[in-house]
Structure formats: structure tokens, C-alpha cells
PDB file of C-alpha atoms in Angstrom:
ATOM      1  CA  MET A   1      -4.732  -5.998 -23.097  1.00 96.00           C
ATOM      2  CA  LYS A   2      -7.939  -7.145 -21.409  1.00 98.00           C
ATOM      3  CA  VAL A   3      -7.303  -6.692 -17.696  1.00 98.00           C
ATOM      4  CA  LEU A   4      -9.384  -7.915 -14.773  1.00 98.00           C
ATOM      5  CA  VAL A   5      -9.032  -5.723 -11.680  1.00 98.00           C
ATOM      6  CA  THR A   6     -10.206  -6.991  -8.301  1.00 97.00           C
ATOM      7  CA  GLY A   7     -10.990  -4.502  -5.538  1.00 95.00           C
ATOM      8  CA  ALA A   8     -11.938  -2.068  -8.276  1.00 95.00           C
ATOM      9  CA  SER A   9     -14.105   0.109  -6.013  1.00 94.00           C
ATOM     10  CA  GLY A  10     -11.320   0.836  -3.519  1.00 95.00           C
ATOM     11  CA  PHE A  11      -8.934   3.759  -3.080  1.00 96.00           C
ATOM     12  CA  VAL A  12      -6.333   2.339  -5.474  1.00 97.00           C
ATOM     13  CA  GLY A  13      -8.799   0.433  -7.650  1.00 97.00           C
ATOM     14  CA  GLN A  14     -10.817   3.439  -8.798  1.00 97.00           C
ATOM     15  CA  ALA A  15      -7.682   5.340  -9.796  1.00 97.00           C
ATOM     16  CA  LEU A  16      -6.222   2.273 -11.500  1.00 98.00           C
ATOM     17  CA  LEU A  17      -9.280   1.809 -13.701  1.00 97.00           C
ATOM     18  CA  LYS A  18      -8.832   5.325 -15.081  1.00 97.00           C
ATOM     19  CA  ARG A  19      -5.087   4.790 -15.567  1.00 97.00           C
ATOM     20  CA  LEU A  20      -5.557   1.531 -17.485  1.00 97.00           C
ATOM     21  CA  GLU A  21      -8.346   2.915 -19.653  1.00 96.00           C
ATOM     22  CA  LEU A  22      -6.199   5.933 -20.562  1.00 95.00           C
ATOM     23  CA  ALA A  23      -3.466   3.500 -21.591  1.00 94.00           C
ATOM     24  CA  GLY A  24      -5.899   1.811 -23.967  1.00 95.00           C
ATOM     25  CA  HIS A  25      -6.490  -1.398 -22.032  1.00 97.00           C
ATOM     26  CA  GLY A  26      -9.880  -3.033 -21.820  1.00 97.00           C
ATOM     27  CA  VAL A  27     -10.818  -3.305 -18.147  1.00 97.00           C
ATOM     28  CA  SER A  28     -13.112  -5.702 -16.326  1.00 96.00           C
ATOM     29  CA  ALA A  29     -13.811  -4.262 -12.867  1.00 96.00           C
ATOM     30  CA  ILE A  30     -14.669  -6.861 -10.243  1.00 92.00           C
ATOM     31  CA  THR A  31     -16.002  -6.081  -6.774  1.00 90.00           C
ATOM     32  CA  ARG A  32     -17.811  -8.183  -4.204  1.00 89.00           C
ATOM     33  CA  SER A  33     -21.057  -7.308  -5.965  1.00 89.00           C
ATOM     34  CA  GLU A  34     -19.984  -9.531  -8.862  1.00 92.00           C
ATOM     35  CA  ILE A  35     -17.971 -12.234  -7.115  1.00 93.00           C
ATOM     36  CA  GLY A  36     -19.333 -12.385  -3.565  1.00 92.00           C
ATOM     37  CA  ASP A  37     -16.915 -13.251  -0.787  1.00 92.00           C
ATOM     38  CA  ILE A  38     -13.313 -13.328  -1.934  1.00 93.00           C
ATOM     39  CA  ASP A  39     -12.134 -16.504  -0.257  1.00 95.00           C
ATOM     40  CA  GLY A  40     -11.134 -20.050  -1.065  1.00 95.00           C
ATOM     41  CA  ASN A  41     -14.574 -20.807  -2.518  1.00 95.00           C
ATOM     42  CA  ALA A  42     -14.985 -17.885  -4.922  1.00 96.00           C
ATOM     43  CA  VAL A  43     -15.918 -18.874  -8.488  1.00 96.00           C
ATOM     44  CA  TRP A  44     -13.737 -16.793 -10.810  1.00 97.00           C
ATOM     45  CA  GLN A  45     -13.826 -18.766 -14.050  1.00 96.00           C
ATOM     46  CA  PRO A  46     -16.869 -17.013 -15.607  1.00 96.00           C
ATOM     47  CA  HIS A  47     -15.092 -13.674 -15.163  1.00 96.00           C
ATOM     48  CA  LEU A  48     -11.805 -14.793 -16.727  1.00 97.00           C
ATOM     49  CA  ALA A  49     -12.865 -15.617 -20.288  1.00 95.00           C
ATOM     50  CA  ASP A  50     -10.692 -13.658 -22.769  1.00 95.00           C
ATOM     51  CA  ILE A  51      -8.738 -12.010 -19.935  1.00 98.00           C
ATOM     52  CA  ASP A  52      -5.050 -11.381 -20.620  1.00 98.00           C
ATOM     53  CA  ALA A  53      -3.961 -10.198 -17.182  1.00 98.00           C
ATOM     54  CA  ILE A  54      -5.175  -9.865 -13.604  1.00 98.00           C
ATOM     55  CA  VAL A  55      -4.413  -7.090 -11.119  1.00 98.00           C
ATOM     56  CA  HIS A  56      -5.314  -8.361  -7.673  1.00 98.00           C
ATOM     57  CA  LEU A  57      -6.019  -5.480  -5.279  1.00 97.00           C
ATOM     58  CA  ALA A  58      -8.883  -6.913  -3.233  1.00 96.00           C
ATOM     59  CA  ALA A  59      -7.874  -7.641   0.357  1.00 95.00           C
ATOM     60  CA  ARG A  60      -8.857  -7.505   3.964  1.00 92.00           C
ATOM     61  CA  VAL A  61      -6.975  -4.310   4.707  1.00 85.00           C
ATOM     62  CA  HIS A  62      -4.743  -3.662   7.680  1.00 65.00           C
ATOM     63  CA  ILE A  63      -6.746  -2.526  10.696  1.00 64.00           C
ATOM     64  CA  MET A  64      -5.015  -0.647  13.510  1.00 54.00           C
ATOM     65  CA  GLN A  65      -5.417  -2.483  16.822  1.00 55.00           C
ATOM     66  CA  ASP A  66      -7.553  -5.229  15.274  1.00 57.00           C
ATOM     67  CA  THR A  67      -9.623  -6.716  18.110  1.00 59.00           C
ATOM     68  CA  ALA A  68     -11.332  -9.486  16.125  1.00 61.00           C
ATOM     69  CA  ASN A  69     -11.050 -12.947  17.609  1.00 58.00           C
ATOM     70  CA  ASP A  70      -8.616 -15.055  15.567  1.00 73.00           C
ATOM     71  CA  SER A  71      -7.825 -12.116  13.285  1.00 88.00           C
ATOM     72  CA  LEU A  72      -5.096 -14.095  11.498  1.00 92.00           C
ATOM     73  CA  SER A  73      -7.714 -16.573  10.293  1.00 94.00           C
ATOM     74  CA  LEU A  74      -9.865 -13.714   8.973  1.00 93.00           C
ATOM     75  CA  TYR A  75      -6.946 -12.166   7.092  1.00 95.00           C
ATOM     76  CA  ARG A  76      -5.923 -15.543   5.693  1.00 96.00           C
ATOM     77  CA  THR A  77      -9.423 -16.248   4.407  1.00 96.00           C
ATOM     78  CA  VAL A  78      -9.327 -13.249   2.069  1.00 95.00           C
ATOM     79  CA  ASN A  79      -5.675 -12.364   1.567  1.00 97.00           C
ATOM     80  CA  THR A  80      -4.186 -15.840   1.355  1.00 98.00           C
ATOM     81  CA  GLU A  81      -6.924 -18.314   0.442  1.00 97.00           C
ATOM     82  CA  GLY A  82      -8.745 -15.798  -1.771  1.00 97.00           C
ATOM     83  CA  THR A  83      -5.546 -14.995  -3.680  1.00 98.00           C
ATOM     84  CA  ILE A  84      -4.710 -18.668  -4.152  1.00 98.00           C
ATOM     85  CA  ARG A  85      -8.217 -19.388  -5.426  1.00 97.00           C
ATOM     86  CA  LEU A  86      -7.971 -16.574  -7.996  1.00 98.00           C
ATOM     87  CA  ALA A  87      -4.502 -17.699  -9.123  1.00 98.00           C
ATOM     88  CA  GLU A  88      -5.700 -21.287  -9.544  1.00 98.00           C
ATOM     89  CA  ALA A  89      -8.638 -20.081 -11.643  1.00 98.00           C
ATOM     90  CA  ALA A  90      -6.263 -17.931 -13.721  1.00 98.00           C
ATOM     91  CA  ARG A  91      -4.072 -20.940 -14.359  1.00 97.00           C
ATOM     92  CA  GLU A  92      -7.086 -23.030 -15.369  1.00 97.00           C
ATOM     93  CA  MET A  93      -8.326 -20.325 -17.753  1.00 97.00           C
ATOM     94  CA  LYS A  94      -4.847 -19.790 -19.272  1.00 96.00           C
ATOM     95  CA  VAL A  95      -4.429 -16.251 -17.971  1.00 97.00           C
ATOM     96  CA  ARG A  96      -0.650 -15.750 -17.881  1.00 95.00           C
ATOM     97  CA  ARG A  97      -0.015 -12.379 -16.214  1.00 98.00           C
ATOM     98  CA  PHE A  98      -0.840 -11.889 -12.513  1.00 98.00           C
ATOM     99  CA  VAL A  99       0.014  -8.598 -10.789  1.00 98.00           C
ATOM    100  CA  PHE A 100      -0.316  -8.934  -7.025  1.00 98.00           C
ATOM    101  CA  VAL A 101      -0.329  -5.818  -4.849  1.00 98.00           C
ATOM    102  CA  SER A 102       1.091  -6.825  -1.484  1.00 98.00           C
ATOM    103  CA  SER A 103       2.529  -4.521   1.197  1.00 98.00           C
ATOM    104  CA  ILE A 104       5.898  -3.350   2.481  1.00 98.00           C
ATOM    105  CA  LYS A 105       4.703  -4.575   5.877  1.00 97.00           C
ATOM    106  CA  VAL A 106       5.827  -8.009   4.685  1.00 98.00           C
ATOM    107  CA  ASN A 107       9.373  -6.676   5.261  1.00 98.00           C
ATOM    108  CA  GLY A 108       8.543  -5.565   8.791  1.00 96.00           C
ATOM    109  CA  GLU A 109       8.103  -2.167  10.387  1.00 94.00           C
ATOM    110  CA  ARG A 110      11.634  -0.714  10.180  1.00 94.00           C
ATOM    111  CA  SER A 111      14.706  -0.748   7.976  1.00 96.00           C
ATOM    112  CA  ASP A 112      18.360   0.186   8.410  1.00 93.00           C
ATOM    113  CA  GLY A 113      18.702   1.226   4.771  1.00 92.00           C
ATOM    114  CA  HIS A 114      16.766   0.907   1.537  1.00 96.00           C
ATOM    115  CA  LEU A 115      14.909  -2.400   1.491  1.00 98.00           C
ATOM    116  CA  THR A 116      15.251  -4.435  -1.703  1.00 98.00           C
ATOM    117  CA  ALA A 117      13.566  -7.507  -3.151  1.00 97.00           C
ATOM    118  CA  GLN A 118      16.439  -9.572  -1.764  1.00 97.00           C
ATOM    119  CA  ASP A 119      15.838  -8.603   1.866  1.00 97.00           C
ATOM    120  CA  PRO A 120      14.161 -11.193   4.095  1.00 96.00           C
ATOM    121  CA  ALA A 121      10.454 -11.070   4.866  1.00 97.00           C
ATOM    122  CA  ILE A 122       9.739 -10.225   8.512  1.00 97.00           C
ATOM    123  CA  PRO A 123       5.918  -9.953   8.715  1.00 97.00           C
ATOM    124  CA  GLN A 124       4.893  -8.935  12.209  1.00 93.00           C
ATOM    125  CA  ASP A 125       1.097  -8.799  12.247  1.00 93.00           C
ATOM    126  CA  PRO A 126      -1.769 -10.926  10.867  1.00 94.00           C
ATOM    127  CA  TYR A 127      -2.238  -8.707   7.815  1.00 95.00           C
ATOM    128  CA  ALA A 128       1.418  -8.882   6.807  1.00 96.00           C
ATOM    129  CA  ILE A 129       1.584 -12.624   7.498  1.00 97.00           C
ATOM    130  CA  SER A 130      -1.429 -13.269   5.264  1.00 97.00           C
ATOM    131  CA  LYS A 131       0.108 -11.220   2.447  1.00 98.00           C
ATOM    132  CA  TRP A 132       3.434 -13.025   2.781  1.00 98.00           C
ATOM    133  CA  GLU A 133       1.715 -16.408   2.637  1.00 98.00           C
ATOM    134  CA  ALA A 134      -0.077 -15.321  -0.546  1.00 98.00           C
ATOM    135  CA  GLU A 135       3.230 -14.203  -2.080  1.00 98.00           C
ATOM    136  CA  ARG A 136       4.817 -17.588  -1.353  1.00 98.00           C
ATOM    137  CA  ALA A 137       1.862 -19.449  -2.849  1.00 98.00           C
ATOM    138  CA  LEU A 138       2.046 -17.362  -6.030  1.00 98.00           C
ATOM    139  CA  ALA A 139       5.782 -17.981  -6.300  1.00 97.00           C
ATOM    140  CA  LYS A 140       5.102 -21.721  -6.381  1.00 96.00           C
ATOM    141  CA  MET A 141       2.835 -21.174  -9.410  1.00 96.00           C
ATOM    142  CA  SER A 142       5.437 -19.237 -11.388  1.00 91.00           C
ATOM    143  CA  SER A 143       5.817 -22.015 -13.958  1.00 92.00           C
ATOM    144  CA  ASP A 144       2.202 -21.440 -15.032  1.00 93.00           C
ATOM    145  CA  LEU A 145       1.747 -17.753 -14.135  1.00 97.00           C
ATOM    146  CA  ASP A 146       3.858 -14.702 -14.923  1.00 98.00           C
ATOM    147  CA  VAL A 147       3.685 -13.139 -11.462  1.00 98.00           C
ATOM    148  CA  VAL A 148       4.655  -9.561 -10.632  1.00 98.00           C
ATOM    149  CA  THR A 149       4.430  -8.761  -6.919  1.00 98.00           C
ATOM    150  CA  LEU A 150       4.533  -5.163  -5.700  1.00 98.00           C
ATOM    151  CA  ARG A 151       5.122  -4.194  -2.072  1.00 98.00           C
ATOM    152  CA  PRO A 152       4.288  -0.484  -1.911  1.00 98.00           C
ATOM    153  CA  PRO A 153       4.985   1.662   1.168  1.00 98.00           C
ATOM    154  CA  LEU A 154       2.408   4.112   2.533  1.00 97.00           C
ATOM    155  CA  VAL A 155       0.125   5.269  -0.303  1.00 98.00           C
ATOM    156  CA  TYR A 156      -1.316   8.791  -0.395  1.00 98.00           C
ATOM    157  CA  GLY A 157      -3.339  10.794  -2.869  1.00 98.00           C
ATOM    158  CA  PRO A 158      -6.868  12.121  -3.451  1.00 98.00           C
ATOM    159  CA  HIS A 159      -9.467  10.155  -1.435  1.00 97.00           C
ATOM    160  CA  VAL A 160      -6.824   8.856   0.987  1.00 97.00           C
ATOM    161  CA  LYS A 161      -8.125   7.552   4.304  1.00 94.00           C
ATOM    162  CA  GLY A 162      -6.620   6.240   7.514  1.00 91.00           C
ATOM    163  CA  ASN A 163      -3.542   7.689   9.205  1.00 91.00           C
ATOM    164  CA  PHE A 164      -2.542   9.939   6.306  1.00 96.00           C
ATOM    165  CA  ARG A 165      -5.949  11.602   6.238  1.00 97.00           C
ATOM    166  CA  ARG A 166      -5.846  12.039  10.029  1.00 96.00           C
ATOM    167  CA  LEU A 167      -2.411  13.642   9.797  1.00 96.00           C
ATOM    168  CA  ILE A 168      -3.722  16.173   7.263  1.00 98.00           C
ATOM    169  CA  GLU A 169      -6.603  17.001   9.612  1.00 98.00           C
ATOM    170  CA  ILE A 170      -4.225  17.483  12.563  1.00 97.00           C
ATOM    171  CA  VAL A 171      -2.007  19.853  10.565  1.00 97.00           C
ATOM    172  CA  ASP A 172      -5.065  21.702   9.240  1.00 98.00           C
ATOM    173  CA  LYS A 173      -6.334  22.259  12.795  1.00 97.00           C
ATOM    174  CA  GLY A 174      -2.967  23.665  13.858  1.00 97.00           C
ATOM    175  CA  ILE A 175      -2.366  21.086  16.568  1.00 97.00           C
ATOM    176  CA  PRO A 176       1.277  21.274  17.748  1.00 97.00           C
ATOM    177  CA  LEU A 177       3.288  18.095  17.214  1.00 96.00           C
ATOM    178  CA  PRO A 178       6.455  17.093  19.138  1.00 96.00           C
ATOM    179  CA  LEU A 179       8.297  15.870  16.044  1.00 96.00           C
ATOM    180  CA  ALA A 180      10.821  18.599  15.190  1.00 96.00           C
ATOM    181  CA  SER A 181      13.641  16.432  16.562  1.00 94.00           C
ATOM    182  CA  VAL A 182      12.693  13.368  14.520  1.00 94.00           C
ATOM    183  CA  HIS A 183      15.188  12.755  11.707  1.00 95.00           C
ATOM    184  CA  ASN A 184      13.938   9.423  10.393  1.00 97.00           C
ATOM    185  CA  ARG A 185      13.415   8.525   6.736  1.00 97.00           C
ATOM    186  CA  ARG A 186      10.234   7.089   5.233  1.00 97.00           C
ATOM    187  CA  SER A 187       9.354   6.015   1.709  1.00 98.00           C
ATOM    188  CA  PHE A 188       5.967   6.962   0.288  1.00 98.00           C
ATOM    189  CA  ILE A 189       4.197   6.458  -3.009  1.00 98.00           C
ATOM    190  CA  ASN A 190       1.484   8.691  -4.359  1.00 98.00           C
ATOM    191  CA  LEU A 191      -1.546   7.197  -6.031  1.00 98.00           C
ATOM    192  CA  ALA A 192      -0.574   8.247  -9.550  1.00 98.00           C
ATOM    193  CA  ASN A 193       2.853   6.641  -9.168  1.00 98.00           C
ATOM    194  CA  LEU A 194       1.426   3.419  -7.761  1.00 98.00           C
ATOM    195  CA  THR A 195      -1.109   3.018 -10.557  1.00 98.00           C
ATOM    196  CA  ASP A 196       1.663   3.704 -13.061  1.00 98.00           C
ATOM    197  CA  ALA A 197       3.828   1.023 -11.413  1.00 98.00           C
ATOM    198  CA  ILE A 198       0.925  -1.437 -11.571  1.00 98.00           C
ATOM    199  CA  SER A 199       0.460  -0.628 -15.251  1.00 98.00           C
ATOM    200  CA  TRP A 200       4.209  -1.247 -15.725  1.00 98.00           C
ATOM    201  CA  GLY A 201       3.692  -4.629 -14.072  1.00 98.00           C
ATOM    202  CA  LEU A 202       1.393  -5.768 -16.875  1.00 98.00           C
ATOM    203  CA  THR A 203       4.351  -6.052 -19.245  1.00 97.00           C
ATOM    204  CA  GLY A 204       7.458  -5.693 -17.070  1.00 97.00           C
ATOM    205  CA  PRO A 205       9.778  -8.512 -16.022  1.00 98.00           C
ATOM    206  CA  THR A 206       8.279 -10.934 -13.531  1.00 98.00           C
ATOM    207  CA  GLY A 207       9.468 -10.812  -9.935  1.00 97.00           C
ATOM    208  CA  LEU A 208       9.168  -8.890  -6.688  1.00 98.00           C
ATOM    209  CA  TYR A 209       9.462  -5.089  -6.616  1.00 98.00           C
ATOM    210  CA  LEU A 210       9.249  -2.307  -4.024  1.00 98.00           C
ATOM    211  CA  PRO A 211       7.943   0.818  -5.808  1.00 98.00           C
ATOM    212  CA  SER A 212       8.056   4.298  -4.282  1.00 98.00           C
ATOM    213  CA  ASP A 213       8.192   8.012  -5.113  1.00 98.00           C
ATOM    214  CA  LYS A 214      12.007   7.693  -4.851  1.00 98.00           C
ATOM    215  CA  ASP A 215      11.980  10.780  -2.628  1.00 98.00           C
ATOM    216  CA  ASP A 216      12.203   9.704   1.005  1.00 98.00           C
ATOM    217  CA  LYS A 217      11.178  12.141   3.719  1.00 97.00           C
ATOM    218  CA  SER A 218      11.334  12.420   7.481  1.00 97.00           C
ATOM    219  CA  THR A 219       8.022  12.579   9.304  1.00 97.00           C
ATOM    220  CA  ALA A 220       8.793  16.209  10.112  1.00 97.00           C
ATOM    221  CA  ASP A 221       9.431  16.955   6.425  1.00 97.00           C
ATOM    222  CA  LEU A 222       6.148  15.293   5.497  1.00 97.00           C
ATOM    223  CA  ILE A 223       4.290  17.487   7.968  1.00 97.00           C
ATOM    224  CA  ARG A 224       6.047  20.595   6.654  1.00 97.00           C
ATOM    225  CA  SER A 225       5.052  19.665   3.091  1.00 98.00           C
ATOM    226  CA  ILE A 226       1.424  19.202   4.124  1.00 98.00           C
ATOM    227  CA  ALA A 227       1.441  22.521   6.002  1.00 98.00           C
ATOM    228  CA  ARG A 228       2.866  24.376   2.990  1.00 98.00           C
ATOM    229  CA  ALA A 229       0.233  22.890   0.693  1.00 98.00           C
ATOM    230  CA  LEU A 230      -2.498  23.878   3.163  1.00 98.00           C
ATOM    231  CA  GLY A 231      -1.043  27.349   3.582  1.00 97.00           C
ATOM    232  CA  LYS A 232      -0.863  26.746   7.320  1.00 96.00           C
ATOM    233  CA  PRO A 233       1.999  27.237   9.784  1.00 95.00           C
ATOM    234  CA  GLN A 234       4.019  24.156  10.669  1.00 92.00           C
ATOM    235  CA  ARG A 235       3.530  23.700  14.386  1.00 96.00           C
ATOM    236  CA  LEU A 236       6.425  21.391  15.226  1.00 97.00           C
ATOM    237  CA  PHE A 237       8.370  21.605  18.468  1.00 96.00           C
ATOM    238  CA  PRO A 238      11.415  19.637  19.631  1.00 95.00           C
ATOM    239  CA  PHE A 239      11.011  16.683  21.946  1.00 94.00           C
ATOM    240  CA  PRO A 240      13.484  13.828  22.512  1.00 94.00           C
ATOM    241  CA  PRO A 241      12.546  10.782  20.387  1.00 92.00           C
ATOM    242  CA  THR A 242      13.483   8.543  23.323  1.00 93.00           C
ATOM    243  CA  MET A 243      10.795  10.237  25.383  1.00 93.00           C
ATOM    244  CA  LEU A 244       8.288   9.736  22.562  1.00 92.00           C
ATOM    245  CA  THR A 245       9.119   6.028  22.598  1.00 92.00           C
ATOM    246  CA  PHE A 246       8.636   5.935  26.379  1.00 92.00           C
ATOM    247  CA  ALA A 247       5.326   7.784  26.107  1.00 90.00           C
ATOM    248  CA  GLY A 248       4.175   5.289  23.469  1.00 91.00           C
ATOM    249  CA  LYS A 249       4.812   2.396  25.849  1.00 92.00           C
ATOM    250  CA  VAL A 250       3.033   4.095  28.737  1.00 92.00           C
ATOM    251  CA  LEU A 251       0.011   4.979  26.607  1.00 87.00           C
ATOM    252  CA  ARG A 252       0.052   1.624  24.780  1.00 89.00           C
ATOM    253  CA  LYS A 253       0.581   3.448  21.510  1.00 86.00           C
ATOM    254  CA  SER A 254       4.004   2.032  20.683  1.00 86.00           C
ATOM    255  CA  ASP A 255       3.012   0.961  17.173  1.00 85.00           C
ATOM    256  CA  ALA A 256       1.744   4.432  16.284  1.00 85.00           C
ATOM    257  CA  ILE A 257       4.838   6.131  17.721  1.00 90.00           C
ATOM    258  CA  ASP A 258       7.161   3.720  15.918  1.00 89.00           C
ATOM    259  CA  ARG A 259       5.540   4.607  12.597  1.00 88.00           C
ATOM    260  CA  LEU A 260       6.039   8.310  13.299  1.00 91.00           C
ATOM    261  CA  ILE A 261       9.684   8.152  14.355  1.00 95.00           C
ATOM    262  CA  GLY A 262      11.001   4.944  12.786  1.00 95.00           C
ATOM    263  CA  THR A 263      12.804   4.596   9.456  1.00 97.00           C
ATOM    264  CA  LEU A 264      11.383   2.458   6.649  1.00 97.00           C
ATOM    265  CA  THR A 265      12.655   3.023   3.117  1.00 98.00           C
ATOM    266  CA  VAL A 266      12.656   1.010  -0.107  1.00 98.00           C
ATOM    267  CA  ASP A 267      14.792   1.098  -3.244  1.00 98.00           C
ATOM    268  CA  GLY A 268      11.905   1.903  -5.628  1.00 97.00           C
ATOM    269  CA  ALA A 269      13.678  -0.133  -8.308  1.00 97.00           C
ATOM    270  CA  LEU A 270      11.521  -1.354 -11.198  1.00 98.00           C
ATOM    271  CA  PRO A 271      13.546  -1.959 -14.383  1.00 97.00           C
ATOM    272  CA  GLY A 272      12.999   0.894 -16.820  1.00 97.00           C
ATOM    273  CA  TRP A 273      10.436   2.621 -14.585  1.00 98.00           C
ATOM    274  CA  THR A 274      10.563   6.144 -13.207  1.00 97.00           C
ATOM    275  CA  PRO A 275       7.795   7.654 -11.043  1.00 98.00           C
ATOM    276  CA  PRO A 276       5.892  10.066 -13.302  1.00 97.00           C
ATOM    277  CA  GLN A 277       4.936  12.442 -10.477  1.00 98.00           C
ATOM    278  CA  SER A 278       7.030  14.211  -7.861  1.00 98.00           C
ATOM    279  CA  PHE A 279       6.350  13.998  -4.141  1.00 98.00           C
ATOM    280  CA  LYS A 280       5.467  17.713  -4.134  1.00 98.00           C
ATOM    281  CA  THR A 281       2.899  17.268  -6.914  1.00 98.00           C
ATOM    282  CA  GLY A 282       1.384  14.291  -5.119  1.00 98.00           C
ATOM    283  CA  ILE A 283       1.016  16.219  -1.861  1.00 98.00           C
ATOM    284  CA  ASN A 284      -0.482  19.243  -3.645  1.00 98.00           C
ATOM    285  CA  GLN A 285      -3.034  17.047  -5.434  1.00 98.00           C
ATOM    286  CA  THR A 286      -3.944  15.378  -2.158  1.00 98.00           C
ATOM    287  CA  ILE A 287      -4.489  18.726  -0.438  1.00 98.00           C
ATOM    288  CA  ASP A 288      -6.452  20.083  -3.408  1.00 98.00           C
ATOM    289  CA  TRP A 289      -8.820  17.154  -2.983  1.00 98.00           C
ATOM    290  CA  TYR A 290      -8.930  17.609   0.820  1.00 98.00           C
ATOM    291  CA  ARG A 291     -10.051  21.235   0.385  1.00 97.00           C
ATOM    292  CA  THR A 292     -13.163  20.017  -1.450  1.00 97.00           C
ATOM    293  CA  LEU A 293     -14.453  18.075   1.576  1.00 94.00           C
TER     294      LEU A 293
END
């Protein structure tokens, strides 16, 4: 297939290009250098000639404690209006397959059990709201577009940034963490598994899916896995989770604490798909990359 990938220079995009090329697909990599601002005015048609499928990764990413004025409007400009504009251009140019990478944040910040495609959307911040609005707009175009929407949980792998990278650095420095008493469950997906799921989406049944490693871990187990891969001691000590929640409120870090101690898992169910890499392999590859920094 001839596949157009937006956000091709990003963390997921760079790995996806390699994955698609290895699978024999022709790839057209689009970044802001080629298209300019990804919003409701972007002109996509010249880039869509002879394209069979689109993988839409480009987005205004989630920013912790976003302080921008009217941040919802900024997220909507790229994540909602930009997605709609691309989908409309795809429809005009007769591109049938549209793989949209959304976020599990559309389902909220916690779960009681494994989330599925049938569970209600509960977006709680501007980023998640903008992604949910884009999903709904794409669903309305399903008569003209074969849409596959993926809501991955936290993604890790070589070149990871953000909270996952900071957690590796904390464990590497041997900083003690009060998380030994945390027995939550979290779903993760390593970069190789996510790019494989996206590749599956090029030919798989249309619909909404929640991919994962299918190997949920507690935050404490994640830290232990990172420590083992680093060859460092796991410096975890017990502390009541209720006190962590209280401390989060006092320090105005409730969101960060909730992510550390809360449960959020997904079913990882894509018809006929199995994650090609184990959680252990994904962590080891991530740490191997981290050692090169």
C-alpha cells in the first residue's frame, strides 16, 4: 500500500516509518515542513494523490499543567479541526483507509476493570476532549472512510520522553520512592507493539480498539522492571496510598499522584492481533537506548 503518515518526525512516527517500510509499504512522510500548520485550513490534496491509506499521528500533545490561555481552543485547532480537514481531503481524493491514533485519556484517568471499545468516553482535560471530538467527527464520515481508531495507553520505548523518561532517571539515580504499598494495575504499550498495531489497522476491521502489551503491571512492578534492566537496586519503601493522595492534594500534585497509584487497564483486543514483543523485551530495549545517552 501507499501510506501517508502525518507526524512522521515524532516519537511514534519515526518508528512507524521503519515498520511500514519493512512490511513493504510505500510511505509518504508528512511533517509541518511539508504541510505547514495542521489545522482547519491545511491543504492536503496535493499530498494525497495515489495514496491508499492515511495514518494520522500529528497532534498537539498532552502537556502536564498546561497554562496556555484557552488551551482547549489550541488543542481543538490541531487535534479536532486539523483531523477533520485531513479526513475531508481524504474523502475528496478517494482515500478509503484512515487510521487515527487517539488516546486512552478519552476514557478518563481510571478504570475499575479492563476498558473496552464499548465503555463510555469520559475525557477530562482539553487534550482528551479534542481527541474525542475528532473521533466523533470521523465516525460520522464512516460511510466514505474506512476508519480505524486506536486509543493506546502509556507508550514507552527507545527515545521515550516525558514522565516515563523521568521515571527511568529517578530509578537510575537511586532516589527512594514511597510506592511499595501500591497495588494498582496499569496497561502499557511498547513502541514496537504500537507500530505493529497501527500496521494491523491498515487492513484490519474498521472500528475502535484499545491496544496494549496485554501484560498489565503495578507502578511498583514497573519500577522493579526498570531497576532490573538498569542493574540498580529497587529503592521502594511502604507508605499508605491514602497518605500519598493527601500529599498530592496538599502539594497540588493530585494528577501526578493519581497516575502513579490509580488503576487504568485496557483489553488490548484487536481481532487476530497479538503483541509481537513482551513487556520485558520492551523495557530492556528502552534501557539499552537510555544507556547510550
